[in-house]
XYZ file of C-alpha atoms in Angstrom:
628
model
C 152.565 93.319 62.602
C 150.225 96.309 62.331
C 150.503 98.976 65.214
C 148.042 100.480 67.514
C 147.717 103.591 65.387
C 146.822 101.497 61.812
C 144.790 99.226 64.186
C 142.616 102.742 65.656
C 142.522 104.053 61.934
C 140.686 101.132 60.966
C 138.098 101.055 63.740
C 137.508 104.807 62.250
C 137.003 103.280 58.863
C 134.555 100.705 60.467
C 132.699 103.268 62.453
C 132.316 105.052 59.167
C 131.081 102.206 56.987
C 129.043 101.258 59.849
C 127.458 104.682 59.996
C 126.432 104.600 56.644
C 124.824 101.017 57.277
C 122.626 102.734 60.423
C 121.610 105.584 57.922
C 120.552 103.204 55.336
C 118.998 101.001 58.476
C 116.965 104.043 58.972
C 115.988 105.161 55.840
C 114.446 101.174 55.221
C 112.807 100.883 58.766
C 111.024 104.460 58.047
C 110.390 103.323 54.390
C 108.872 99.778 55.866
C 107.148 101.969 58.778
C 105.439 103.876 56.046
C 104.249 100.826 54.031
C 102.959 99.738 57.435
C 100.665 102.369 57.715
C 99.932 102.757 53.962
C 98.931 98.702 54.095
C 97.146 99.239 57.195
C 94.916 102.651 55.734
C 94.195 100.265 52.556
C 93.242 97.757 54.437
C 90.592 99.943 56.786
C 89.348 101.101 53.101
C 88.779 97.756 52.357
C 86.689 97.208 55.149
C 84.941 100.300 55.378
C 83.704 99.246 51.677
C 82.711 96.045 52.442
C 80.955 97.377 55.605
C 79.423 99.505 53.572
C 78.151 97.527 50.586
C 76.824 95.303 53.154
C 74.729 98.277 54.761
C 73.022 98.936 51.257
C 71.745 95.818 51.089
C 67.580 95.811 52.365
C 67.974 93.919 55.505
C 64.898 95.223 56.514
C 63.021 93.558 54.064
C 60.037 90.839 54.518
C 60.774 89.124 51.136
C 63.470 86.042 52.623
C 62.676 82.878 52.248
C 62.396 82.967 56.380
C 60.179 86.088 56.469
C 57.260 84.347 57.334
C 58.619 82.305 60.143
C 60.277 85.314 61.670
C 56.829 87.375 61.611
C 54.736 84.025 62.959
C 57.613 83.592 65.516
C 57.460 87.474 66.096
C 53.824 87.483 67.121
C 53.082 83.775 68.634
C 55.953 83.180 70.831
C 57.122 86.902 71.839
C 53.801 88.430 71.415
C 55.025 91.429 69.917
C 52.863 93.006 67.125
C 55.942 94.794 65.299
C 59.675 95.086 65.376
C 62.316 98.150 66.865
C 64.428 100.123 64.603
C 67.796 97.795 63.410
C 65.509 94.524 65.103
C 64.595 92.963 61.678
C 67.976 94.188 59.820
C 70.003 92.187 62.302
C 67.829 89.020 62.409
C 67.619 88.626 58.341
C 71.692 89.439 58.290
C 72.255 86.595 60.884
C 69.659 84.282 59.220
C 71.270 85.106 56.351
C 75.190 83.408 57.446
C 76.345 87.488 57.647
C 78.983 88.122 60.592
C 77.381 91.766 62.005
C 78.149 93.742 64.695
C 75.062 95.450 66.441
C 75.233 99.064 68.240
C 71.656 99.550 69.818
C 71.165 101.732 72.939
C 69.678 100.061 76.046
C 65.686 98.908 75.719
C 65.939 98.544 72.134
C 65.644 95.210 72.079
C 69.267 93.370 71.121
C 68.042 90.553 72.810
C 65.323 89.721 70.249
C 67.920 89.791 67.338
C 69.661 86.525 68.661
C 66.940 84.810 70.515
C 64.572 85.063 67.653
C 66.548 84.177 64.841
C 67.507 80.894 67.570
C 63.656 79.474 67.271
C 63.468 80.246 63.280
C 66.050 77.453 62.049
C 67.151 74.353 63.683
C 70.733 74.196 65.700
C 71.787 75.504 68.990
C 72.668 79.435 69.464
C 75.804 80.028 71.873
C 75.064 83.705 73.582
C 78.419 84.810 75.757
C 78.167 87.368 78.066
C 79.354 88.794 80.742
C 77.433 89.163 83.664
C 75.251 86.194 85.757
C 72.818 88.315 86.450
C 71.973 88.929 82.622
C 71.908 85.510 81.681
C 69.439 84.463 84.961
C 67.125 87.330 83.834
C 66.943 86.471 80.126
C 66.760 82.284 80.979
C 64.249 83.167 83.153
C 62.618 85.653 80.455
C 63.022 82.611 77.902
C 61.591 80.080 80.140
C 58.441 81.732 80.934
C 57.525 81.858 77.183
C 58.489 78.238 76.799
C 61.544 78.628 75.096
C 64.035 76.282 75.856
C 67.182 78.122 77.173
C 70.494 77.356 79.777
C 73.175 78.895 81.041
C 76.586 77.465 82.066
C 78.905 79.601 84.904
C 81.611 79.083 87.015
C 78.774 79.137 89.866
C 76.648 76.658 88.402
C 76.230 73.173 90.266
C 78.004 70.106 88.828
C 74.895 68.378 87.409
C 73.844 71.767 85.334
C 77.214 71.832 84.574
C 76.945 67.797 83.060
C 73.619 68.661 81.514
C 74.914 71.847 79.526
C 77.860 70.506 77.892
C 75.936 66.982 77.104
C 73.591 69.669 74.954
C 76.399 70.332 72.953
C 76.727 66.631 72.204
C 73.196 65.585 71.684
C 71.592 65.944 68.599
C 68.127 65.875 69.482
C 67.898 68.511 72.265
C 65.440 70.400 72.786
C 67.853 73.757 74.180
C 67.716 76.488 71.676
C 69.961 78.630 73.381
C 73.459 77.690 75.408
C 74.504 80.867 77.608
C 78.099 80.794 78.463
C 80.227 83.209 80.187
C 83.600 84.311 78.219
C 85.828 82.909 81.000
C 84.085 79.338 79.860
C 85.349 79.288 76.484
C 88.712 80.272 77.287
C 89.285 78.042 80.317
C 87.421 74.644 79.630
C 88.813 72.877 76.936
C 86.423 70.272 77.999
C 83.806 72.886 76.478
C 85.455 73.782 73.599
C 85.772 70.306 72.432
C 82.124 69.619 72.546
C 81.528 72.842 70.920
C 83.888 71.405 67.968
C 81.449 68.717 67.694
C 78.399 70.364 68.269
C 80.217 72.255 64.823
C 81.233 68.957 63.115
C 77.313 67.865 63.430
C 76.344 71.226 61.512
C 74.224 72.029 64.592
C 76.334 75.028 65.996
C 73.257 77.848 64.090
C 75.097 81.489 65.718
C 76.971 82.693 67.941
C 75.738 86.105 70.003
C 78.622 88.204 72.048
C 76.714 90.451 74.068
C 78.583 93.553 75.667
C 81.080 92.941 72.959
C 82.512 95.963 73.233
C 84.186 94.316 76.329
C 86.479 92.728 73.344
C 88.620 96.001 72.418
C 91.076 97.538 75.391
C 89.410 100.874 74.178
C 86.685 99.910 75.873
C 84.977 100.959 79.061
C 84.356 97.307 80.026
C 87.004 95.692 78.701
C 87.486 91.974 80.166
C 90.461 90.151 78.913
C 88.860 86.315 78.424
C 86.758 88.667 75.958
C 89.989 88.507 73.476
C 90.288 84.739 73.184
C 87.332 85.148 71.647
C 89.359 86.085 68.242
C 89.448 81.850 67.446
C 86.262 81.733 67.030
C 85.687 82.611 63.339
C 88.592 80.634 62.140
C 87.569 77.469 64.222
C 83.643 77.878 63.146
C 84.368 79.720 59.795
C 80.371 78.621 58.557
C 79.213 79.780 62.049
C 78.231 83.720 62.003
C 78.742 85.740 64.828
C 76.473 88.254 66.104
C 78.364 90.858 68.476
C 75.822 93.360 70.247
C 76.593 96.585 72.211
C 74.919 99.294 73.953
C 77.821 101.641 73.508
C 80.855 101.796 71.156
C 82.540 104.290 69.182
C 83.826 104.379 66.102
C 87.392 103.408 67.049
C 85.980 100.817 69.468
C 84.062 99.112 66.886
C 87.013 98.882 64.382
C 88.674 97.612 67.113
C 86.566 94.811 67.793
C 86.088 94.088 64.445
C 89.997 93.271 64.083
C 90.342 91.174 67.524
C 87.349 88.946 66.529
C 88.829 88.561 63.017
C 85.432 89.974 61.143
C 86.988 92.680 59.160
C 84.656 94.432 57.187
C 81.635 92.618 58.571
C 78.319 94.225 58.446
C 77.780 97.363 61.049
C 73.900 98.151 61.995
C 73.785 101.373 64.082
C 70.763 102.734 65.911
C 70.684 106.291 67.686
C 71.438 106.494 70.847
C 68.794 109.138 71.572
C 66.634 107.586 74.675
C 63.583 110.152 74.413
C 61.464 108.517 76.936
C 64.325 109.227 79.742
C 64.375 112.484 81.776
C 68.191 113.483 82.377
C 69.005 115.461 85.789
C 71.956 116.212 87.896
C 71.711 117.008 91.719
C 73.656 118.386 93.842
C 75.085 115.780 96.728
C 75.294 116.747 100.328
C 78.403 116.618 102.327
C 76.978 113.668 104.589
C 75.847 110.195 104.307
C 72.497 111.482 106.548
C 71.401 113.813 103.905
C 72.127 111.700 101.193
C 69.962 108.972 102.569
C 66.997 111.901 103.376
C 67.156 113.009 99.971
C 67.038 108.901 98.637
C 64.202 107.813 101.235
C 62.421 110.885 99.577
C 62.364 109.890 96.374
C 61.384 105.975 97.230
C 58.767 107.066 99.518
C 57.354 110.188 97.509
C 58.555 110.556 93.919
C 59.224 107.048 92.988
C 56.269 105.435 95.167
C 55.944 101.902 94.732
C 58.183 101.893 91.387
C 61.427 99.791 90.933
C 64.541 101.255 90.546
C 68.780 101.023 91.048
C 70.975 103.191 92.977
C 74.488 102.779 92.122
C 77.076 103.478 94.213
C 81.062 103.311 94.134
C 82.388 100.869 96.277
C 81.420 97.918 98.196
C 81.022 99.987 101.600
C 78.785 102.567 100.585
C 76.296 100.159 98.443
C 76.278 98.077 102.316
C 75.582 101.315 104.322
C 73.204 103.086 101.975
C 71.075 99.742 101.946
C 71.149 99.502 105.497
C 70.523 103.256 106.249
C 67.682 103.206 103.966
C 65.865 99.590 105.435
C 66.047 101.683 108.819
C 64.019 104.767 106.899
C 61.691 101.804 106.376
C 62.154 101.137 103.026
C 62.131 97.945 101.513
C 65.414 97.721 99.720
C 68.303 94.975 99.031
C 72.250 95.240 98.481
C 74.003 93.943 95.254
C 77.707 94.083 95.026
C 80.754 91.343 93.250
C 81.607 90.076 96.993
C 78.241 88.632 97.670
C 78.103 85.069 97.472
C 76.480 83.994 93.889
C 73.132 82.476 95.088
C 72.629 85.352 97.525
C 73.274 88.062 94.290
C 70.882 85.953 92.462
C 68.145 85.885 95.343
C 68.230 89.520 95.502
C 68.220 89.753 91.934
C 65.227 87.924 91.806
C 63.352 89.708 94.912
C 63.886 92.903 93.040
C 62.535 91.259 89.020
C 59.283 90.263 91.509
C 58.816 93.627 93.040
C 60.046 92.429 96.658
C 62.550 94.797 96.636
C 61.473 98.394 95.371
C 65.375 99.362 94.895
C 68.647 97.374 94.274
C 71.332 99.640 96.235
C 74.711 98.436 94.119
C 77.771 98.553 92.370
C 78.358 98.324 88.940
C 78.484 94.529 89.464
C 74.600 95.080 89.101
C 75.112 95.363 85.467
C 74.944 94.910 81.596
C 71.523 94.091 80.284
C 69.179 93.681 83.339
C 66.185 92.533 81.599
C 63.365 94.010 83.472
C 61.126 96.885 81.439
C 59.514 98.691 84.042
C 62.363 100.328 85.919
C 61.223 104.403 86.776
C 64.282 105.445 88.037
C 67.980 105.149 88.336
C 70.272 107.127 90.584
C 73.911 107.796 90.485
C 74.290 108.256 94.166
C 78.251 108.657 93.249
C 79.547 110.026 89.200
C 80.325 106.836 86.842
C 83.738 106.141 85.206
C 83.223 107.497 82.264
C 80.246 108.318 79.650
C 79.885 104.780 78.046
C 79.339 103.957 82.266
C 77.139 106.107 82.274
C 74.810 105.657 79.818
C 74.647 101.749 79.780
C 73.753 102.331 83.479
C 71.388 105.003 83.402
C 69.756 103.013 80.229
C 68.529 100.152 82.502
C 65.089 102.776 83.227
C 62.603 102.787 81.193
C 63.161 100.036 78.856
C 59.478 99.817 78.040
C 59.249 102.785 76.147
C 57.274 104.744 79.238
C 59.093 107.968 80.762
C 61.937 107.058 83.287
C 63.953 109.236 85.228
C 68.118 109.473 85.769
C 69.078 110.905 88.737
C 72.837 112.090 89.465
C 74.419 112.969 92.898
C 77.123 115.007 91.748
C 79.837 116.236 94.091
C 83.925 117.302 93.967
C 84.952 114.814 96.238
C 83.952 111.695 94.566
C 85.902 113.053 91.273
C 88.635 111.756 93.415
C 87.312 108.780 94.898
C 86.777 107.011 91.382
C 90.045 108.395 89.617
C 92.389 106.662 92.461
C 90.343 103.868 91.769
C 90.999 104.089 87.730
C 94.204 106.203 87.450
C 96.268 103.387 86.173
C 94.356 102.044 83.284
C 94.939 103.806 79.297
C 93.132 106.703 79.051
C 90.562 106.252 82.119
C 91.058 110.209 83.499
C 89.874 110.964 80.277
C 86.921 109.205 80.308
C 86.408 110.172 83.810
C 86.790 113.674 82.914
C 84.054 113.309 80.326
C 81.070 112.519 82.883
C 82.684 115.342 84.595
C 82.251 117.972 82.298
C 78.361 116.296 81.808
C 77.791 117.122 85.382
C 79.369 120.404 85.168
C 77.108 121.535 82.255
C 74.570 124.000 82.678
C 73.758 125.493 79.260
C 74.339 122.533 76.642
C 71.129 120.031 76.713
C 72.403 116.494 78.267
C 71.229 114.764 75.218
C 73.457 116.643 73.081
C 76.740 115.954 75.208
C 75.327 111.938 74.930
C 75.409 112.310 71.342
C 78.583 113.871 70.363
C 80.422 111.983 72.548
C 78.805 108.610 70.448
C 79.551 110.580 67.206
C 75.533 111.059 66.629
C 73.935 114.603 66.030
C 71.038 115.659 67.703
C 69.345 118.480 67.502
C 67.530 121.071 70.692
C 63.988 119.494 69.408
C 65.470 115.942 70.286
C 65.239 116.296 73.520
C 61.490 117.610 73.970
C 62.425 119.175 77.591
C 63.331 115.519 78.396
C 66.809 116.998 80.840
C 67.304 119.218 83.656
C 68.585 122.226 81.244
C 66.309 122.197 78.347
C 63.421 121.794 80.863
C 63.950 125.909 81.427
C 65.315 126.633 78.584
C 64.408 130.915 78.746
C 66.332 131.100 82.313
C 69.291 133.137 82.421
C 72.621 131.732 81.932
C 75.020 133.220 84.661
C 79.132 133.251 84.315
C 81.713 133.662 86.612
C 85.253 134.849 85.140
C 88.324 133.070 86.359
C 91.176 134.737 85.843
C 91.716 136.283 88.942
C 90.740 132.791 90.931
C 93.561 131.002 88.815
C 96.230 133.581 89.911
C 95.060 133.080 93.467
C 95.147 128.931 92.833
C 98.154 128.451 91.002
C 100.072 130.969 94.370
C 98.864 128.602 96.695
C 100.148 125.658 94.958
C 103.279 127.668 95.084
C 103.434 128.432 98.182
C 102.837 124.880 99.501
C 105.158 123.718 97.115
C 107.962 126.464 98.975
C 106.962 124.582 102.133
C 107.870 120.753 100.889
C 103.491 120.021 101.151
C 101.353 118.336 98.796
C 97.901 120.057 98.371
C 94.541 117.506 97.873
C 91.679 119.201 96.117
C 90.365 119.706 99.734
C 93.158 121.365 100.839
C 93.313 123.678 97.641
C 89.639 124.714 98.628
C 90.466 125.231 102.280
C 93.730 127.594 101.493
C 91.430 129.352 98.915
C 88.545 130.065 101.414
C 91.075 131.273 104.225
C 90.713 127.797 106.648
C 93.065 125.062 107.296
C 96.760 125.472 108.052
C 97.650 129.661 108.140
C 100.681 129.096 106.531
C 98.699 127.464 103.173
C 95.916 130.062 103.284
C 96.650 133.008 100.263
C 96.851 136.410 101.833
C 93.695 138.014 99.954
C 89.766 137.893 100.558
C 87.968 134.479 99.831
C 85.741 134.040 97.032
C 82.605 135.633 96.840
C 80.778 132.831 95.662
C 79.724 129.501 97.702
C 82.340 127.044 98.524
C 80.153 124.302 96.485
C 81.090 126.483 93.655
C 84.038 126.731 94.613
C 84.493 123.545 94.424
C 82.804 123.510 90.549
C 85.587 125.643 89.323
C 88.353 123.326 90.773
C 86.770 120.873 89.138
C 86.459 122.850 86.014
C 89.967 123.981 85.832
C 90.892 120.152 85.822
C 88.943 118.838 83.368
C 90.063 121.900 81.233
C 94.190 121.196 81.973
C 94.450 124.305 84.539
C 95.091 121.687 87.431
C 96.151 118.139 87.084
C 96.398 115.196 89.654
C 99.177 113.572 91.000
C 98.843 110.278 92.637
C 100.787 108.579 95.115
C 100.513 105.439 97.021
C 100.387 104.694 100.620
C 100.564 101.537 102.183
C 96.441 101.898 102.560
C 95.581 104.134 99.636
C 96.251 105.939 96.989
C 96.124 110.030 96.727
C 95.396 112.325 94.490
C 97.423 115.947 95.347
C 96.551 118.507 92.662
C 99.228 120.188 90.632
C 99.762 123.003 88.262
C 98.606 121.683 84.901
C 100.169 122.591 81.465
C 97.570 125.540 80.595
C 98.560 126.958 84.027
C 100.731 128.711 82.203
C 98.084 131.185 80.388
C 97.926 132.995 83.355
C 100.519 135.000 82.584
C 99.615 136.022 79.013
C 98.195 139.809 79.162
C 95.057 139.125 77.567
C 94.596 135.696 79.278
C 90.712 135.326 80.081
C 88.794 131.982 81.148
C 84.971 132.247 82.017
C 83.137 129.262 83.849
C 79.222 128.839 83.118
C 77.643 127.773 86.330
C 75.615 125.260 87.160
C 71.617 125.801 86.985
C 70.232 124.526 90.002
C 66.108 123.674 88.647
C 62.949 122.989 90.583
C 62.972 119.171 91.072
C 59.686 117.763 93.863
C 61.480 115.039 95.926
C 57.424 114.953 97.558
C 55.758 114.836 94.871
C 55.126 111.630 92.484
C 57.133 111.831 88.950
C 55.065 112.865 86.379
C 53.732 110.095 84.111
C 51.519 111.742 81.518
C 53.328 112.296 78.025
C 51.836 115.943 77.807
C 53.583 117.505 80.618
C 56.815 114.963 80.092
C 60.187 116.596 81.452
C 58.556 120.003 82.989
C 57.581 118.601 85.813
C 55.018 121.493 86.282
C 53.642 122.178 89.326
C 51.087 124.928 90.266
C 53.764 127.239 92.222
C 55.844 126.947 88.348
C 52.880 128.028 86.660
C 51.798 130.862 88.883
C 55.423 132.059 88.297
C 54.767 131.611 84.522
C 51.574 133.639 84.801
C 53.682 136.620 85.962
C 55.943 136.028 83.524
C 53.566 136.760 80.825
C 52.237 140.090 82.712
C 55.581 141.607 82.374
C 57.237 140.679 85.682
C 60.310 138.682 85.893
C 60.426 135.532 88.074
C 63.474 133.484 88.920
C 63.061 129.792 88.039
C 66.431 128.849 87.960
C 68.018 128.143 92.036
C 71.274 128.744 92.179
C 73.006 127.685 95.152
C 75.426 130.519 96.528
């Protein structure tokens, strides 16, 4: 019988051969990790070439056996004399069985490159999207030119219900074009069995995914019925499928690519440069009264007897800025998710007829409104993120003519949206981009659009078409920080010493010597304005200097601001951080927007050009405001 010490010196002997094992365990899983990743890269060079090759072949072209039909179609039934940029390339890819993925800003006309293609050969075109409101604009859109169109929602009545999915079965309907919601596909296997016959029959000609980026978790939309989506190509494989967005980056699009299992499909890529829309940030008052004087301003005065959206944050505000502005006598109605659906739909519709001059909403009011002749669109609170943004402040000016994009910016609702967003992948960030937009005062708006969306556009792009280019000789002013971040990063300090959590507000109050004494820092306050104030706070978050920390209540959620990880620069001798401020620009809240393409984004008025006049005769006038 062995003893306890032979036993103990061969568990050591096991340990060792089982150390050796691990070591090779690890050299294998790092070895298969690394084929993962080399399989993976070859794989995205795969794709990239067949994207590629694709993209070299003349979509554009008018030589298809279809051409003619698409050109009679073009002109009798949309009465259009002459396609967008990307509008032809996408409808001969589709025609021509080709999966493609479409990135086209808002107004250029994605609509056209399924419904078209939908009258030019026979078969029934499934479009999914997202929103009701979408799909009742373009039926109605589809209708009135005698195109025979439906749509199928969780809202829709029994009988239209019956009538939409017998379409799917019958072989001689007249319906050109089925729209469907994403939640439909994944939830009604009723629906996806007629869709397998509609298949079976050959009759199934496309399917269009608009606001596809809504597929890829890296999106700023992204719904998760979006990602059963994926089955699509392997249960149609002779079906193509047409996925359209207004807004997707490079990453985003790869990603889609992979979750709707159309690696390498075809990409078609228009500019996101809007030129017809006139970018502008304004500053937002501390009250709900001044907001609505500024707003019943603009409807009354600037944006007289033109339609437009204000979009608001939450529920509550889009309820009391619609009511506060109907008592300023304006005729405006209320849009927001917890409206019943026939009541969204009847202000929808009061708006598309020019009942309503405004729609005061949330971003329930969304993706693809299909009306052309919308002036203006205020931000009375900052979007979620840049993609947000500009899908939201794309819905003006759709018909080419100049537009205007209004945003209320202020500190406060920094925090409002990111205890809203905190807990979703890499939403601070995004949030923190519209931020820095707002923040801006020396970079054109245009160009902070484009290199987020990987595009480069030059100064001359933006033909004085934003708030910053449109006084482009006015001087740039700077503030240095340094001292303000020793002062900030003390008071954190000190509260911490005292077992209290500082809010942004309470930073600002400590740092301007009111609030509680024993938070306030012993110096002077800042000689600048408390709104700018306020600016750099902002600044020194978006830049790492501060960070938030959020905590729940049994109501809420908080945001306290903390030291961030650059915090620590302070310290370094030669430590220096400069803040450009904000240019605060002539902008006539009385006075109509200007219309006429020769004066477009100067908004000149005869006060500006007396001040011009002087300029020229040697003496210096100050165009810029700035608010201190």
């Amino acid at each position: 019988m062995k003893s306890i010490e032979d036993l103990e010196k061969e568990v050591k002997e096991v340990d060792k051969e089982l150390k050796k094992i691990d070591a090779e365990l690890l050299k294998w899983k790092n070895l298969q990790r690394e084929l993962h990743e080399k399989k993976s890269l070859l794989k995205r060079s795969i794709n990239k070439m067949k994207s590629d090759s694709l993209a070299n072949v003349d979509w554009a072209g008018n030589t298809y056996e279809w051409s003619k039909d698409v050109k009679k179609t073009l002109n009798d039934v949309f009465r259009i004399d002459s396609f967008r940029p990307k509008q032809l390339s996408a409808i001969n890819s589709t025609l021509a069985g080709q999966h493609a993925i479409i990135v086209m800003p808002t107004g250029a006309g994605k609509s056209l490159c399924y419904q078209l293609p939908a009258l030019v050969k026979p078969g029934l075109t499934i479009v999914i999207s997202p929103l009701i409101s979408l799909m009742e604009d373009q039926v109605r859109s589809l209708k009135n030119r005698n195109i025979q169109a439906m749509l199928m929602t969780s809202t829709s009545p029994k009988d239209e219900t019956l009538k939409a999915l017998n379409v799917l079965k019958d072989k001689n309907t007249k319906i050109k074009l089925l729209y469907v919601t994403p939640e439909r596909l994944a939830k009604s296997k009723r629906f996806m069995s007629n869709l397998q016959k509609c298949y079976a029959e050959g009759r199934l000609q496309r399917i269009a995914i608009d606001e596809v980026h809504c597929c890829s978790q890296w999106g700023h939309d992204f719904r998760p019925d979006y990602r059963y989506l994926g089955i699509l190509s392997n249960m149609f494989p002779k079906t193509p499928i047409l996925g359209l967005t207004a807004t997707a980056t490079s990453h985003v699009l790869t990603d889609v690519q992979k979750i709707l299992n159309i690696p390498g499909c075809l990409v078609i890529k228009s500019t996101f440069n809007r030129p017809n829309l006139y970018y502008k940030i304004l500053e937002k008052p501390t009250s709900q009264e001044e907001c609505l004087t500024i707003l019943e301003k603009l409807l009354k005065n600037r944006y007289k007897r033109e339609s437009g959206i204000i979009y608001t944050n939450s529920i509550k505000d889009s309820e009391e800025l619609a009511q506060g502005l109907r008592k300023r006598g304006l005729s405006v109605g209320c849009y927001h998710a917890n409206m019943e659906a026939e009541s969204r739909s009847n202000v929808h519709l009061k708006w598309h007829e020019k009942s309503y001059q405004a729609i005061v909403a949330t971003v329930a009011f969304g993706m693809g409104i299909d009306k052309p002749d919308v002036r203006f669109v205020i931000h009375h609170t900052i979007s979620k993120s840049m993609e947000n943004y500009y899908q939201e402040s794309g819905r003006a000016g759709r018909d080419g003519k100049r537009a205007e994009c209004l945003t209320l910016y202020r500190m406060q609702d920094v925090f409002k949206i990111s205890t809203m967003v905190f807990s979703a992948v890499g939403s601070i960030d995004h949030l923190y981009g519209i931020v820095k937009y707002c923040l801006n005062g020396t970079l054109c708006r245009r160009q902070l659009i484009a290199q987020h969306f990987d595009e480069d556009w030059g100064d001359t792009d933006c033909n004085k078409m934003c708030d910053v280019c449109s006084y482009p000789n006015s001087n740039i002013r700077e503030i240095s920080l340094e001292s303000h971040c020793k002062i900030l990063s003390g008071i954190i300090d000190n509260a911490h010493t005292q077992d209290t959590k500082v809010t942004a507000q309470k930073l600002l109050d400590a740092w301007y010597l009111k609030g509680p004494v024993p938070l306030r820092h012993k110096g002077k306050e800042p000689n600048f304005s408390r709104s700018i104030g306020e600016d750099v706070i902002a600044f020194l978050l978006v830049e790492g200097y501060l960070i938030e920390d959020f905590h729940f209540t049994a109501y809420s959620t908080i945001a306290y601001i903390k030291k961030g990880p650059n915090m620590e620069a302070i310290n370094d001798d030669n430590f220096t951080l400069k803040m450009p401020l904000r240019k605060y620009t002539e902008f006539h809240l009385d006075r109509p927007a200007p219309k006429d393409d020769s004066v477009i984004g100067n908004d000149i008025t005869e006060t500006r050009k007396r001040k011009a006049s002087s300029e020229v005769n040697g003496r210096k006038s100050k165009i810029i405001v700035i608010d201190e």
